[in-house]
Amino acid sequence: MTQFVHKLFVWGQHCINALYPAQCIECGRYGELLCAVCAQKVVPLSSSVCFCCGRPQPAPVQFCLTCQNRAAHALQMARAAAIFSEPLRTAIHHLKYEQKPELAQILARYLVAVFQTAPWSQRATSIDAVIPVPIH
């Protein structure tokens, strides 16, 4: 019975996609929620980031001035997937406020790419949480 329900759901999704094709949230092209042209505009963070807070730095450093001057704290390492600019800003807004949960899978690819790079890939077993930071 569950296979039947799953097949019915998949068939229904195909029908909906045929009647209402996805449209790029940035440029309006039909076909995908974030087209390939707009996806290439997402700017990944460079490797020059503070090891602790993940803020971009002009040159490779272990810790930024803020983290160097801070007393010991619980946060060991934080990272963002990319620079918070267009089209990433629009995609996150649509995910959170325009009821487009299907964007989560697209945005997750950027986060996975960060986790697959050092030092994250070396610490995969010690990651305690992945926390979405609210935007206002």
Short mmCIF file of C-alpha atoms in Angstrom, two decimals:
data_model
loop_
_atom_site.label_atom_id
_atom_site.label_comp_id
_atom_site.label_asym_id
_atom_site.label_seq_id
_atom_site.Cartn_x
_atom_site.Cartn_y
_atom_site.Cartn_z
CA MET A 1 0.00 0.00 0.00
CA THR A 2 2.77 2.46 0.83
CA GLN A 3 4.41 1.89 -2.57
CA PHE A 4 1.11 2.74 -4.23
CA VAL A 5 0.78 5.93 -2.19
CA HIS A 6 4.38 6.89 -3.00
CA LYS A 7 3.85 6.29 -6.73
CA LEU A 8 0.63 8.31 -6.58
CA PHE A 9 2.48 11.15 -4.85
CA VAL A 10 5.30 11.12 -7.44
CA TRP A 11 2.78 11.06 -10.29
CA GLY A 12 0.93 13.97 -8.69
CA GLN A 13 4.17 15.95 -8.40
CA HIS A 14 4.90 15.37 -12.10
CA CYS A 15 1.40 16.62 -13.00
CA ILE A 16 1.83 19.73 -10.84
CA ASN A 17 5.26 20.40 -12.37
CA ALA A 18 3.78 20.08 -15.87
CA LEU A 19 0.93 22.48 -15.10
CA TYR A 20 2.99 24.90 -13.00
CA PRO A 21 6.65 24.71 -14.06
CA ALA A 22 9.28 25.97 -11.66
CA GLN A 23 10.44 29.52 -12.20
CA CYS A 24 13.83 30.90 -11.15
CA ILE A 25 13.38 33.06 -8.07
CA GLU A 26 16.11 35.44 -9.26
CA CYS A 27 15.60 35.99 -13.01
CA GLY A 28 12.19 34.42 -13.69
CA ARG A 29 13.34 31.81 -16.24
CA TYR A 30 11.16 28.72 -16.35
CA GLY A 31 12.60 25.31 -15.56
CA GLU A 32 14.25 25.50 -12.13
CA LEU A 33 13.81 27.40 -8.87
CA LEU A 34 17.39 28.63 -9.20
CA CYS A 35 18.59 28.42 -12.80
CA ALA A 36 22.19 27.53 -13.66
CA VAL A 37 23.01 31.12 -14.67
CA CYS A 38 21.80 32.53 -11.34
CA ALA A 39 23.31 29.67 -9.33
CA GLN A 40 26.73 30.67 -10.68
CA LYS A 41 26.24 34.12 -9.14
CA VAL A 42 26.37 32.63 -5.63
CA VAL A 43 29.77 33.63 -4.21
CA PRO A 44 31.33 30.91 -2.06
CA LEU A 45 33.47 32.07 0.85
CA SER A 46 37.19 32.03 0.19
CA SER A 47 39.52 29.95 2.30
CA SER A 48 40.65 33.15 4.05
CA VAL A 49 38.24 33.02 6.96
CA CYS A 50 38.69 33.11 10.71
CA PHE A 51 39.07 29.53 11.95
CA CYS A 52 36.66 30.21 14.83
CA CYS A 53 33.84 32.51 13.66
CA GLY A 54 34.18 31.98 9.90
CA ARG A 55 34.13 35.68 9.01
CA PRO A 56 35.92 36.48 5.73
CA GLN A 57 39.42 37.91 6.23
CA PRO A 58 41.59 39.89 3.79
CA ALA A 59 44.46 37.43 4.25
CA PRO A 60 44.82 33.93 5.69
CA VAL A 61 44.78 34.14 9.51
CA GLN A 62 44.04 31.61 12.19
CA PHE A 63 41.81 33.94 14.24
CA CYS A 64 40.34 37.36 13.47
CA LEU A 65 40.95 40.23 15.92
CA THR A 66 37.54 39.74 17.52
CA CYS A 67 38.18 36.07 18.26
CA GLN A 68 41.77 36.72 19.39
CA ASN A 69 40.55 39.24 21.97
CA ARG A 70 37.63 37.15 23.18
CA ALA A 71 37.87 35.05 26.31
CA ALA A 72 37.33 31.33 25.91
CA HIS A 73 33.86 30.51 24.64
CA ALA A 74 31.85 27.45 23.70
CA LEU A 75 31.86 28.12 19.96
CA GLN A 76 34.77 26.31 18.38
CA MET A 77 34.01 26.77 14.70
CA ALA A 78 31.31 28.33 12.53
CA ARG A 79 30.94 28.61 8.77
CA ALA A 80 28.59 30.07 6.22
CA ALA A 81 28.02 28.45 2.86
CA ALA A 82 28.53 31.62 0.82
CA ILE A 83 28.49 35.42 0.88
CA PHE A 84 25.01 36.63 1.86
CA SER A 85 24.23 38.48 -1.38
CA GLU A 86 22.01 37.94 -4.40
CA PRO A 87 20.76 35.42 -5.43
CA LEU A 88 21.44 33.61 -2.13
CA ARG A 89 19.66 36.34 -0.15
CA THR A 90 16.54 35.98 -2.32
CA ALA A 91 16.63 32.17 -2.12
CA ILE A 92 16.82 32.22 1.69
CA HIS A 93 14.02 34.78 1.85
CA HIS A 94 11.79 32.63 -0.38
CA LEU A 95 12.60 29.53 1.67
CA LYS A 96 11.76 31.20 4.97
CA TYR A 97 8.98 33.66 4.14
CA GLU A 98 7.44 32.67 0.79
CA GLN A 99 6.71 29.02 1.67
CA LYS A 100 9.16 27.50 -0.81
CA PRO A 101 10.59 24.56 1.17
CA GLU A 102 11.77 22.95 -2.07
CA LEU A 103 14.60 25.53 -2.06
CA ALA A 104 16.08 23.77 0.99
CA GLN A 105 17.50 21.00 -1.19
CA ILE A 106 19.13 23.52 -3.54
CA LEU A 107 20.61 25.56 -0.68
CA ALA A 108 21.79 22.42 1.10
CA ARG A 109 24.16 21.71 -1.79
CA TYR A 110 26.14 24.84 -0.94
CA LEU A 111 26.38 23.83 2.71
CA VAL A 112 27.43 20.28 1.80
CA ALA A 113 30.22 21.73 -0.36
CA VAL A 114 31.53 23.60 2.71
CA PHE A 115 31.36 20.47 4.88
CA GLN A 116 33.36 18.52 2.30
CA THR A 117 36.33 20.88 2.56
CA ALA A 118 38.99 20.96 5.27
CA PRO A 119 38.83 21.58 8.19
CA TRP A 120 35.19 20.44 8.25
CA SER A 121 35.84 17.16 6.46
CA GLN A 122 38.43 16.27 9.10
CA ARG A 123 35.98 17.04 11.92
CA ALA A 124 32.87 15.39 10.49
CA THR A 125 32.38 13.13 13.49
CA SER A 126 32.66 16.01 15.96
CA ILE A 127 30.04 18.37 14.50
CA ASP A 128 27.45 18.87 17.21
CA ALA A 129 24.85 20.89 15.34
CA VAL A 130 23.95 22.61 12.10
CA ILE A 131 21.98 25.70 13.06
CA PRO A 132 20.15 27.99 10.64
CA VAL A 133 20.73 31.58 11.69
CA PRO A 134 17.59 33.74 11.52
CA ILE A 135 17.57 36.75 9.25
CA HIS A 136 15.44 39.83 9.86
#
